[in-house]
Amino acid sequence: MNHFVELKDISYSYTQGSKNRVFAVKDVNFNLNKGEIVGIIGHTGSGKSTLISVFNGLLKPASGSVFVDGQDIFQDKKTLYNVKFKVGICFQYPEYQLFEETVFKDIAFGPKNMKLTSDEVKQRVISAARYCDISEEMLNKSPFELSGGEKRRVAVAGVMAMNPDILILDEPAAGLDPAGRTKLIGLIRDYNRTTGSAVIIVSHNMEEVCSLCERVVVVNKSKIVLDSALDDVFSHSEMLSSIGLDVPDVTKLFLKLKAAGVDLPTDVYTPEQAAEILKPLINRR
Amino acid sequence: MSDLSNDTIIEFENVSFSYNSDNNAKDNEVLHNINLSFKKGELVAVVGRNGSGKSTLAKLCNALYEPNNGRVIVNGIVSGTEKNDEEIRKHVGMVFQNPDNQIVATIVEDDVAFGPENLGIDPLEIRQRVDDALKKVGMYEYRLEQPFKLSGGQKQRVAIAGAIAMRTECIVFDEPTAMLDPLGRKEVLSAVRTLVDEYGITVILITHFMEEAAQADRVIVLNEGCVILDNTPEKVFSKSDLLNSIGLDIPQITKFCALLGLGNSVLTVDQAYDLLIPVLEKNS
């Protein structure tokens, strides 16, 4: 069975052709199916952003191949152009990229470039606005009148309006307050469930990834070092913490207690789970 | 000079602020009647939702904004006139969220020297201040690097050095770690802690991360332009219901310990560990 996206033995270097070539991504294999919701986590410089830029052909790997919907995306110019609509990427701090006079026009920019009729464009904008909880009143405002959290949602809506089969969001919640974060995460989850589009979230924040994703991919030093179901990720807590990922504080506590000889699992990441496990151990005096 | 006790560095007296000053309607107000005083050498965290008035408060601290009503007094100087504002900015520096928006030079040490140069300070003195400031934030070895080659956490530390080189007694940080990864956050926070503990600089830290606020000496919670809590982190984070009701979290560890019945003022992994180890070992 073919996957919707297949990356085969991908390597990419920003210093192509120079003597001491450094690879940002090295020998990566990755598959993705429609409807999945995947978190990619790794610290700065691990290769996360390079990896997602390969997904829709923004970067051409030095070696390896990228198949989207059964086609090699680099086979010809037309395929390479069209893949941009199938795989929508929303980069970090996208609110700085808003440029139109009104929120409506900004969200319409993507679908317009897909040569849709103006009715279709309007439909797209309205449904994307709905997914991102953007009111009709807001659609007529200038993007510059909005708060940071609202701008962020407008930028995300702009990518959703292209109806991509895969929506990739790079640090979607960075810089938002806790309530804004929770709201955006909820909207993304609903979008995934309603449309069946695959969603990839790139993040530094383990708690965010855990609250949203079913599958977690860990990137370290240009390679995928873990690709597993959410429930399984924290059984690798020691490894995660050794490569400098910020595991949740309760996970840190359990690792520390375990190191002190207390027999505890380390795949714990919420305060509720953690309290549940420790309660019987404490009450037994 | 005012009659403030001399351990106060910044004082807010009945301060209100609105971005729309021609239209004096109360509903445009971002801050309502704020009374606060910041003591020398404190690390104070300010938390609150987006739009609660945190950044406005920060910008009032170094006279980037003037209050519509009330007074902001820094080391006895009242903000509001050009001369006073200039003086205040020598006492209070600011570091913003985005490291890329506040670096002006092409070499690290030139960037740090930018502030003192504008004060017309003697070049030999500037040299000394720059070296000293870079050492304080652990960036001395990078003094000849180009800023764009640095990581986010390193750039933020260069920005902090720029403020230190001005010999500011107080630095206001407006979400300095929001754009950084966990490692960068750690670097910047430990630089901030050093400023307070070793050099006696007053720090006002605006943040969305409750784990960061938990490391402060004092936490101020803003909601809809009002101060609703102002206390030690232990006391503030024990009010989890109130915080949740205004859209703020409490640190994970605090929540966990409360669930276990270990009290509601545990803030760090280490504190929780110290509490748990004796009760757990008894069982084994």
Coordinates of C-alpha atoms in Angstrom, one line a residue:
Chain A
M1 CA 0.0 0.0 0.0
N2 CA 1.3 3.4 -0.9
H3 CA 1.3 6.2 1.6
F4 CA 0.1 9.6 0.7
V5 CA 3.5 11.1 1.4
E6 CA 6.7 9.1 1.2
L7 CA 10.2 10.4 1.8
K8 CA 12.8 8.0 0.7
D9 CA 16.4 8.3 1.9
I10 CA 16.3 12.1 2.0
S11 CA 19.5 14.1 2.6
Y12 CA 19.8 17.8 2.4
S13 CA 22.8 20.1 2.9
Y14 CA 22.8 23.9 2.9
T15 CA 26.5 23.9 2.0
Q16 CA 26.0 21.8 -1.2
G17 CA 29.3 21.4 -3.1
S18 CA 31.5 22.8 -0.4
K19 CA 34.3 20.5 0.9
N20 CA 33.0 20.2 4.4
R21 CA 29.4 19.5 3.7
V22 CA 27.2 19.6 6.7
F23 CA 23.9 17.8 6.4
A24 CA 20.7 19.4 7.8
V25 CA 18.8 16.2 7.1
K26 CA 20.5 12.9 6.5
D27 CA 19.0 9.6 5.3
V28 CA 15.5 10.3 6.4
N29 CA 12.6 8.0 5.7
F30 CA 9.2 9.1 6.6
N31 CA 5.6 8.2 5.6
L32 CA 2.4 9.9 6.2
N33 CA -1.2 9.0 5.5
K34 CA -4.3 11.2 5.1
G35 CA -6.1 12.0 8.4
E36 CA -3.0 11.5 10.6
I37 CA -2.0 14.0 13.1
V38 CA 1.7 14.0 13.8
G39 CA 4.0 16.0 16.0
I40 CA 7.6 16.6 14.9
I41 CA 9.8 17.6 17.8
G42 CA 13.5 18.4 18.2
H43 CA 15.6 21.3 19.3
T44 CA 16.9 24.2 17.2
G45 CA 19.2 23.1 14.5
S46 CA 18.0 19.5 14.6
G47 CA 16.7 19.6 11.0
K48 CA 12.9 19.9 11.7
S49 CA 12.3 23.0 9.5
T50 CA 14.5 21.6 6.7
L51 CA 12.5 18.4 6.8
I52 CA 9.2 20.1 6.4
S53 CA 10.4 22.3 3.6
V54 CA 11.2 19.2 1.6
F55 CA 7.6 18.0 1.9
N56 CA 6.3 20.4 -0.7
G57 CA 9.5 20.9 -2.7
L58 CA 10.6 24.3 -1.3
L59 CA 13.9 22.6 -0.9
K60 CA 15.2 19.9 -3.2
P61 CA 17.0 17.2 -1.4
A62 CA 20.6 16.4 -2.5
S63 CA 19.6 12.7 -2.7
G64 CA 16.5 10.6 -2.2
S65 CA 13.0 11.1 -3.5
V66 CA 9.7 12.7 -2.3
F67 CA 6.4 11.2 -3.4
V68 CA 3.1 13.0 -2.7
D69 CA -0.1 11.3 -3.9
G70 CA 1.9 8.7 -5.8
Q71 CA 3.9 11.2 -7.8
D72 CA 7.5 12.2 -7.6
I73 CA 7.2 15.9 -6.9
F74 CA 10.4 16.8 -8.7
Q75 CA 9.5 14.9 -11.9
D76 CA 8.4 18.2 -13.7
K77 CA 7.6 21.8 -13.1
K78 CA 3.9 21.4 -13.1
T79 CA 3.9 18.7 -10.4
L80 CA 6.3 20.8 -8.3
Y81 CA 3.9 23.7 -8.6
N82 CA 0.8 21.8 -7.8
V83 CA 2.2 20.1 -4.8
K84 CA 2.3 23.5 -3.0
F85 CA -1.5 23.3 -2.9
K86 CA -1.6 19.7 -1.7
V87 CA 0.9 20.4 1.1
G88 CA 0.2 23.7 2.8
I89 CA 2.9 25.0 5.2
C90 CA 2.4 27.7 7.7
F91 CA 5.8 28.9 8.9
Q92 CA 6.8 30.3 12.3
Y93 CA 5.3 33.7 13.3
P94 CA 3.1 33.7 10.2
E95 CA 1.3 36.9 11.4
Y96 CA 4.3 38.9 10.1
Q97 CA 3.4 37.7 6.6
L98 CA -0.1 39.1 6.5
F99 CA -0.1 41.9 3.9
E100 CA -3.5 42.4 2.4
E101 CA -5.9 45.3 3.2
T102 CA -8.5 43.1 4.7
V103 CA -8.5 39.8 6.5
F104 CA -10.8 38.4 3.8
K105 CA -8.3 39.3 1.0
D106 CA -5.5 37.8 3.0
I107 CA -7.2 34.5 3.4
A108 CA -8.3 34.6 -0.2
F109 CA -4.7 34.9 -1.5
G110 CA -4.0 31.2 -1.7
P111 CA -7.2 30.0 -3.3
K112 CA -7.1 32.9 -5.8
N113 CA -3.8 31.6 -7.0
M114 CA -5.4 28.2 -7.6
K115 CA -7.4 29.8 -10.4
L116 CA -10.7 29.2 -8.7
T117 CA -13.8 31.2 -9.5
S118 CA -14.6 34.1 -7.2
D119 CA -17.5 32.2 -5.8
E120 CA -15.4 29.2 -5.0
V121 CA -12.7 31.5 -3.5
K122 CA -15.4 33.1 -1.3
Q123 CA -16.6 29.7 -0.1
R124 CA -13.1 28.7 0.7
V125 CA -12.5 31.8 2.8
I126 CA -15.7 31.4 4.7
S127 CA -15.1 27.8 5.6
A128 CA -11.4 28.4 6.6
A129 CA -12.6 31.4 8.7
R130 CA -15.0 29.1 10.4
Y131 CA -12.3 26.5 11.2
C132 CA -10.2 29.3 12.8
D133 CA -13.1 31.0 14.6
I134 CA -12.8 34.2 12.7
S135 CA -16.0 36.2 12.7
E136 CA -17.6 37.8 9.7
E137 CA -17.0 41.2 11.2
M138 CA -13.3 40.3 11.5
L139 CA -13.1 39.4 7.8
N140 CA -13.7 43.1 6.9
K141 CA -11.0 44.4 9.2
S142 CA -7.4 45.2 8.4
P143 CA -5.1 42.5 9.7
F144 CA -3.3 45.2 11.6
E145 CA -6.3 45.9 13.8
L146 CA -6.2 42.4 15.3
S147 CA -4.5 41.0 18.4
G148 CA -1.5 38.7 18.1
G149 CA -3.6 35.6 18.6
E150 CA -6.2 36.7 16.0
K151 CA -3.5 37.4 13.4
R152 CA -2.1 34.0 14.0
R153 CA -5.5 32.4 13.3
V154 CA -5.9 34.5 10.2
A155 CA -2.5 33.2 8.9
V156 CA -3.5 29.6 9.6
A157 CA -6.8 30.1 7.9
G158 CA -4.9 31.4 4.8
V159 CA -3.2 28.0 4.5
M160 CA -6.4 26.0 5.3
A161 CA -8.2 27.9 2.5
M162 CA -6.2 26.1 -0.1
N163 CA -7.8 22.8 1.2
P164 CA -4.4 21.1 1.4
D165 CA -4.4 17.3 1.9
I166 CA -1.6 18.0 4.4
L167 CA -1.4 21.0 6.7
I168 CA 2.0 21.6 8.2
L169 CA 2.3 24.1 11.0
D170 CA 5.7 25.2 12.3
E171 CA 5.4 26.2 16.0
P172 CA 1.7 27.3 15.7
A173 CA 1.3 28.3 19.3
A174 CA 4.7 29.9 20.1
G175 CA 4.3 33.2 21.8
L176 CA 0.6 32.9 22.5
D177 CA -0.8 33.0 26.1
P178 CA -2.0 29.8 27.7
A179 CA -5.6 30.4 26.7
G180 CA -4.7 31.3 23.2
R181 CA -2.6 28.2 22.9
T182 CA -5.4 25.9 24.1
K183 CA -7.8 27.5 21.7
L184 CA -5.6 27.2 18.6
I185 CA -4.7 23.6 19.5
G186 CA -8.5 22.8 19.8
L187 CA -9.2 24.4 16.4
I188 CA -6.4 22.5 14.7
R189 CA -7.7 19.2 16.2
D190 CA -11.3 19.9 15.0
Y191 CA -10.0 20.8 11.5
N192 CA -8.2 17.5 11.3
R193 CA -11.3 15.6 12.4
T194 CA -13.7 17.4 10.2
T195 CA -11.7 17.5 7.0
G196 CA -9.7 14.4 7.3
S197 CA -6.6 16.3 6.2
A198 CA -3.3 15.2 7.7
V199 CA -1.8 17.7 10.1
I200 CA 1.8 18.0 11.1
I201 CA 2.8 20.1 14.0
V202 CA 6.4 21.1 14.4
S203 CA 7.2 22.2 18.0
H204 CA 9.7 22.5 20.8
N205 CA 6.9 22.0 23.3
M206 CA 6.4 18.5 24.3
E207 CA 3.2 19.2 26.3
E208 CA 1.7 20.8 23.2
V209 CA 2.5 17.9 21.0
C210 CA 1.2 15.5 23.6
S211 CA -2.1 17.3 23.9
L212 CA -2.7 17.1 20.1
C213 CA -0.9 14.4 18.3
E214 CA -1.3 10.7 18.0
R215 CA 2.1 10.0 16.6
V216 CA 5.3 11.7 17.5
V217 CA 8.5 12.0 15.5
V218 CA 11.7 13.1 17.2
V219 CA 14.5 14.6 15.1
N220 CA 18.0 14.9 16.5
K221 CA 21.2 15.8 14.7
S222 CA 19.6 15.6 11.2
K223 CA 18.0 12.2 11.7
I224 CA 14.8 10.8 12.9
V225 CA 15.6 9.1 16.2
L226 CA 12.1 8.1 17.2
D227 CA 8.8 7.7 15.3
S228 CA 6.2 6.2 17.5
A229 CA 2.6 6.4 18.9
L230 CA 2.0 9.0 21.6
D231 CA 1.5 6.4 24.3
D232 CA 4.9 5.0 23.7
V233 CA 7.0 8.2 23.4
F234 CA 7.5 8.7 27.1
S235 CA 8.8 5.2 27.6
H236 CA 11.9 6.8 25.9
S237 CA 12.0 9.7 28.4
E238 CA 15.6 9.1 29.3
M239 CA 16.6 9.4 25.7
L240 CA 14.5 12.5 25.1
S241 CA 16.0 14.2 28.1
S242 CA 19.5 13.2 27.1
I243 CA 19.1 14.9 23.7
G244 CA 18.1 18.1 25.4
L245 CA 14.3 17.9 24.8
D246 CA 12.2 19.6 27.4
V247 CA 10.2 16.7 28.8
P248 CA 7.3 17.8 31.1
D249 CA 8.2 18.6 34.7
V250 CA 6.4 15.6 36.1
T251 CA 8.3 13.4 33.7
K252 CA 11.6 15.0 35.0
L253 CA 10.5 14.3 38.5
F254 CA 9.8 10.7 37.8
L255 CA 13.1 10.3 36.1
K256 CA 14.8 11.8 39.1
L257 CA 13.0 9.6 41.5
K258 CA 13.8 6.5 39.5
A259 CA 17.4 7.4 39.4
A260 CA 17.3 7.6 43.2
G261 CA 16.1 4.0 43.3
V262 CA 12.3 4.4 43.4
D263 CA 10.6 1.9 41.1
L264 CA 8.5 4.1 38.8
P265 CA 7.5 4.1 35.2
T266 CA 8.9 7.0 33.2
D267 CA 6.2 7.3 30.5
V268 CA 4.2 9.8 32.6
Y269 CA 3.5 13.3 31.3
T270 CA 0.4 14.7 33.0
P271 CA 0.0 15.8 36.6
E272 CA -3.1 13.7 36.9
Q273 CA -1.4 10.5 35.7
A274 CA 1.6 11.1 37.9
A275 CA -0.6 11.7 41.0
E276 CA -2.6 8.6 40.3
I277 CA 0.6 6.5 40.2
L278 CA 2.2 8.0 43.3
K279 CA -0.9 8.1 45.5
P280 CA -0.9 4.4 46.6
L281 CA 2.8 4.5 47.2
I282 CA 2.5 7.4 49.6
N283 CA -0.6 6.4 51.5
R284 CA 0.7 3.0 52.5
R285 CA 2.5 4.0 55.7
Chain B
M1 CA 13.4 64.4 44.7
S2 CA 10.5 62.6 46.2
D3 CA 10.3 61.1 49.7
L4 CA 10.3 57.5 48.5
S5 CA 12.2 55.1 50.7
N6 CA 15.5 54.6 48.9
D7 CA 15.1 50.9 48.3
T8 CA 12.3 51.6 45.8
I9 CA 13.4 51.9 42.2
I10 CA 10.1 52.3 40.3
E11 CA 6.8 53.5 41.7
F12 CA 3.4 53.5 40.0
E13 CA 1.0 56.0 41.6
N14 CA -2.7 55.6 40.5
V15 CA -1.5 55.0 36.9
S16 CA -4.1 54.7 34.1
F17 CA -3.2 54.3 30.5
S18 CA -5.2 54.4 27.2
Y19 CA -3.9 54.0 23.7
N20 CA -6.6 56.3 22.4
S21 CA -5.9 59.5 24.4
D22 CA -8.0 61.9 22.3
N23 CA -11.1 59.9 23.2
N24 CA -11.0 59.8 26.9
A25 CA -13.6 57.1 27.3
K26 CA -12.9 54.7 30.1
D27 CA -13.5 51.6 28.0
N28 CA -10.4 52.3 26.0
E29 CA -8.3 52.1 29.0
V30 CA -5.6 49.3 29.0
L31 CA -4.5 49.9 32.6
H32 CA -6.7 51.1 35.4
N33 CA -5.4 52.9 38.5
I34 CA -2.3 50.8 39.0
N35 CA -0.4 51.2 42.3
L36 CA 2.9 49.2 42.5
S37 CA 6.4 49.6 43.7
F38 CA 9.4 47.7 42.6
K39 CA 12.2 47.3 45.1
K40 CA 15.9 47.4 44.2
G41 CA 17.4 44.0 43.5
E42 CA 14.1 42.2 43.1
L43 CA 13.2 39.7 40.4
V44 CA 9.5 40.4 39.7
A45 CA 7.5 38.3 37.2
V46 CA 4.4 39.8 35.6
V47 CA 1.9 37.4 34.1
G48 CA -1.4 37.8 32.5
R49 CA -3.3 36.9 29.3
N50 CA -2.7 38.6 26.0
G51 CA -4.3 42.0 26.2
S52 CA -4.1 42.1 30.0
G53 CA -1.8 45.2 29.9
K54 CA 1.5 43.5 30.6
S55 CA 3.5 45.1 27.8
T56 CA 1.9 48.5 28.4
L57 CA 3.1 48.2 32.0
A58 CA 6.6 47.4 30.8
K59 CA 6.7 50.4 28.5
L60 CA 5.6 52.7 31.2
C61 CA 8.5 51.6 33.3
N62 CA 11.1 53.3 31.1
A63 CA 9.0 56.2 29.8
L64 CA 8.3 54.8 26.4
Y65 CA 4.7 55.6 27.3
E66 CA 3.3 58.3 29.5
P67 CA 0.4 57.6 31.9
N68 CA -2.9 59.4 31.1
N69 CA -3.5 59.7 34.8
G70 CA -1.2 59.2 37.8
R71 CA 2.6 59.2 37.9
V72 CA 5.4 56.8 37.2
I73 CA 8.5 57.6 39.3
V74 CA 11.9 56.1 38.6
N75 CA 14.6 56.7 41.3
G76 CA 12.7 59.8 42.3
I77 CA 12.3 61.1 38.7
V78 CA 8.8 61.6 37.4
S79 CA 8.3 60.5 33.8
G80 CA 6.6 62.9 31.3
T81 CA 9.1 65.5 30.3
E82 CA 11.7 64.9 27.6
K83 CA 14.6 65.6 30.0
N84 CA 13.2 63.3 32.7
D85 CA 12.4 60.5 30.2
E86 CA 15.9 60.6 28.9
E87 CA 17.3 60.3 32.4
I88 CA 14.9 57.5 33.2
R89 CA 16.0 55.4 30.2
K90 CA 19.5 55.5 31.6
H91 CA 18.2 53.8 34.8
V92 CA 15.8 51.4 33.2
G93 CA 16.7 49.3 30.1
M94 CA 14.4 47.0 28.0
V95 CA 14.8 43.7 26.3
F96 CA 12.1 42.7 23.8
Q97 CA 10.7 39.5 22.6
N98 CA 12.2 39.2 19.1
P99 CA 16.0 38.9 19.2
D100 CA 16.2 39.9 15.5
N101 CA 14.5 43.2 16.0
Q102 CA 16.9 44.7 18.5
I103 CA 20.3 44.0 17.2
V104 CA 21.7 46.9 15.2
A105 CA 25.4 46.2 14.5
T106 CA 27.2 43.6 12.5
I107 CA 29.6 42.6 15.2
V108 CA 28.5 41.5 18.7
E109 CA 30.8 44.0 20.6
D110 CA 29.7 46.9 18.4
D111 CA 26.1 46.1 19.2
V112 CA 26.8 46.2 22.9
A113 CA 28.7 49.4 22.5
F114 CA 25.8 51.1 20.7
G115 CA 24.1 52.4 23.8
P116 CA 27.1 53.8 25.7
E117 CA 28.4 55.4 22.4
N118 CA 25.1 57.3 22.2
L119 CA 25.6 58.6 25.7
G120 CA 28.9 60.1 24.6
I121 CA 31.0 58.1 26.9
D122 CA 34.8 57.9 26.7
P123 CA 35.9 55.2 24.3
L124 CA 38.2 53.6 26.9
E125 CA 35.4 53.4 29.3
I126 CA 33.1 51.9 26.6
R127 CA 35.7 49.2 25.9
Q128 CA 35.6 48.3 29.6
R129 CA 31.9 48.3 29.9
V130 CA 31.4 46.2 26.8
D131 CA 33.8 43.5 28.0
D132 CA 32.3 43.6 31.4
A133 CA 28.7 43.3 30.1
L134 CA 29.6 40.5 27.7
K135 CA 31.3 38.6 30.6
K136 CA 28.2 39.0 32.8
V137 CA 26.0 37.2 30.3
G138 CA 28.6 34.6 29.3
M139 CA 29.0 35.9 25.7
Y140 CA 32.6 37.3 26.0
E141 CA 34.0 34.6 23.7
Y142 CA 31.5 35.6 21.0
R143 CA 32.4 39.3 21.1
L144 CA 33.8 39.3 17.5
E145 CA 31.1 37.1 16.0
Q146 CA 28.5 38.3 13.6
P147 CA 25.1 38.4 15.4
F148 CA 23.2 36.6 12.7
K149 CA 25.4 33.5 13.3
L150 CA 24.2 33.2 16.9
S151 CA 21.3 31.2 18.2
G152 CA 18.2 33.0 19.6
G153 CA 19.3 32.5 23.2
Q154 CA 22.7 33.9 22.4
K155 CA 21.2 36.9 20.6
Q156 CA 19.0 37.7 23.6
R157 CA 22.0 37.6 25.8
V158 CA 23.7 40.1 23.6
A159 CA 20.7 42.3 23.9
I160 CA 20.9 42.0 27.7
A161 CA 24.6 42.9 27.6
G162 CA 23.6 46.0 25.6
A163 CA 21.3 47.1 28.5
I164 CA 24.0 46.3 31.1
A165 CA 26.6 48.3 29.2
M166 CA 24.3 51.3 29.7
R167 CA 24.8 50.7 33.5
T168 CA 21.1 50.5 33.9
E169 CA 20.0 49.5 37.4
C170 CA 16.8 47.9 36.2
I171 CA 16.0 45.8 33.1
V172 CA 12.5 45.2 31.9
F173 CA 12.1 42.0 29.9
D174 CA 9.1 41.7 27.7
E175 CA 8.7 38.0 27.0
P176 CA 12.3 37.5 26.3
T177 CA 12.0 33.7 25.8
A178 CA 8.8 33.5 23.8
M179 CA 10.7 32.9 20.6
L180 CA 13.3 30.6 22.0
D181 CA 13.7 26.9 22.2
P182 CA 14.0 25.2 25.6
L183 CA 17.8 25.5 25.7
G184 CA 17.7 29.2 24.7
R185 CA 15.2 29.7 27.4
K186 CA 17.4 28.1 30.0
E187 CA 20.4 30.3 28.9
V188 CA 18.4 33.5 29.1
L189 CA 16.8 32.7 32.4
S190 CA 20.1 31.8 34.0
A191 CA 21.6 35.1 32.7
V192 CA 18.6 36.9 34.2
R193 CA 19.1 35.2 37.6
T194 CA 22.8 36.1 37.6
L195 CA 22.0 39.8 37.0
V196 CA 19.8 39.8 40.1
D197 CA 21.8 37.5 42.4
E198 CA 25.3 38.6 41.6
Y199 CA 25.0 42.1 40.3
G200 CA 22.0 43.4 42.2
I201 CA 20.2 44.5 39.1
T202 CA 16.4 44.8 39.4
V203 CA 14.5 42.7 36.9
I204 CA 10.9 42.9 35.8
L205 CA 10.2 39.8 33.7
I206 CA 7.0 39.7 31.6
T207 CA 6.3 36.1 30.7
H208 CA 3.6 33.6 29.6
F209 CA 5.6 30.7 31.1
M210 CA 4.4 29.9 34.6
E211 CA 7.5 27.8 35.2
E212 CA 9.6 31.0 34.6
A213 CA 7.4 33.1 36.9
A214 CA 7.8 30.4 39.6
Q215 CA 11.5 31.3 39.7
A216 CA 10.9 34.9 40.5
D217 CA 11.0 36.5 44.0
R218 CA 7.6 38.0 43.4
V219 CA 4.7 37.5 40.9
I220 CA 2.3 40.1 39.8
V221 CA -0.9 38.9 38.0
L222 CA -2.6 41.3 35.7
N223 CA -6.1 40.8 34.4
E224 CA -8.0 43.3 32.2
G225 CA -5.7 46.2 33.2
C226 CA -5.8 45.6 37.0
V227 CA -3.4 44.0 39.4
I228 CA -5.3 41.0 40.9
L229 CA -2.5 39.3 42.7
D230 CA 0.9 40.5 43.9
N231 CA 2.8 38.1 46.1
T232 CA 5.4 35.4 46.4
P233 CA 5.2 32.7 43.7
E234 CA 4.1 30.2 46.4
K235 CA 1.2 32.3 47.4
V236 CA 0.2 33.3 43.9
F237 CA 0.2 29.8 42.4
S238 CA -1.7 28.4 45.3
K239 CA -4.7 30.3 43.9
S240 CA -5.2 27.8 41.1
D241 CA -9.0 28.4 40.7
L242 CA -8.6 32.1 40.4
L243 CA -5.7 31.8 37.9
N244 CA -7.6 29.2 35.8
S245 CA -10.7 31.4 35.7
I246 CA -8.7 34.2 34.0
G247 CA -7.1 31.8 31.5
L248 CA -3.7 31.2 33.2
D249 CA -2.2 27.9 34.1
I250 CA -0.3 26.9 37.2
P251 CA 3.1 25.1 37.0
Q252 CA 2.7 21.3 36.3
I253 CA 4.5 20.4 39.5
T254 CA 2.3 22.7 41.6
K255 CA -0.8 21.0 40.2
F256 CA 0.7 17.5 40.7
C257 CA 1.7 18.2 44.4
A258 CA -1.8 19.6 45.1
L259 CA -3.4 16.5 43.7
L260 CA -1.2 14.4 46.0
G261 CA -2.1 16.4 49.0
L262 CA 1.5 17.8 49.4
G263 CA 0.3 21.3 49.7
N264 CA -0.4 23.9 47.0
S265 CA 2.8 25.9 47.0
V266 CA 5.4 23.5 45.6
L267 CA 7.0 25.1 42.6
T268 CA 10.0 23.1 41.3
V269 CA 11.0 19.6 40.4
D270 CA 13.7 19.7 43.1
Q271 CA 11.2 20.8 45.8
A272 CA 8.8 18.0 44.9
Y273 CA 11.7 15.5 44.9
D274 CA 12.8 16.6 48.4
L275 CA 9.3 16.2 49.7
L276 CA 8.7 12.8 48.1
I277 CA 12.0 11.0 48.7
P278 CA 11.4 10.6 52.5
V279 CA 7.8 9.4 52.2
L280 CA 8.7 7.0 49.4
E281 CA 11.7 5.5 51.0
K282 CA 9.8 4.6 54.1
N283 CA 7.7 2.3 51.9
S284 CA 10.4 0.4 50.2

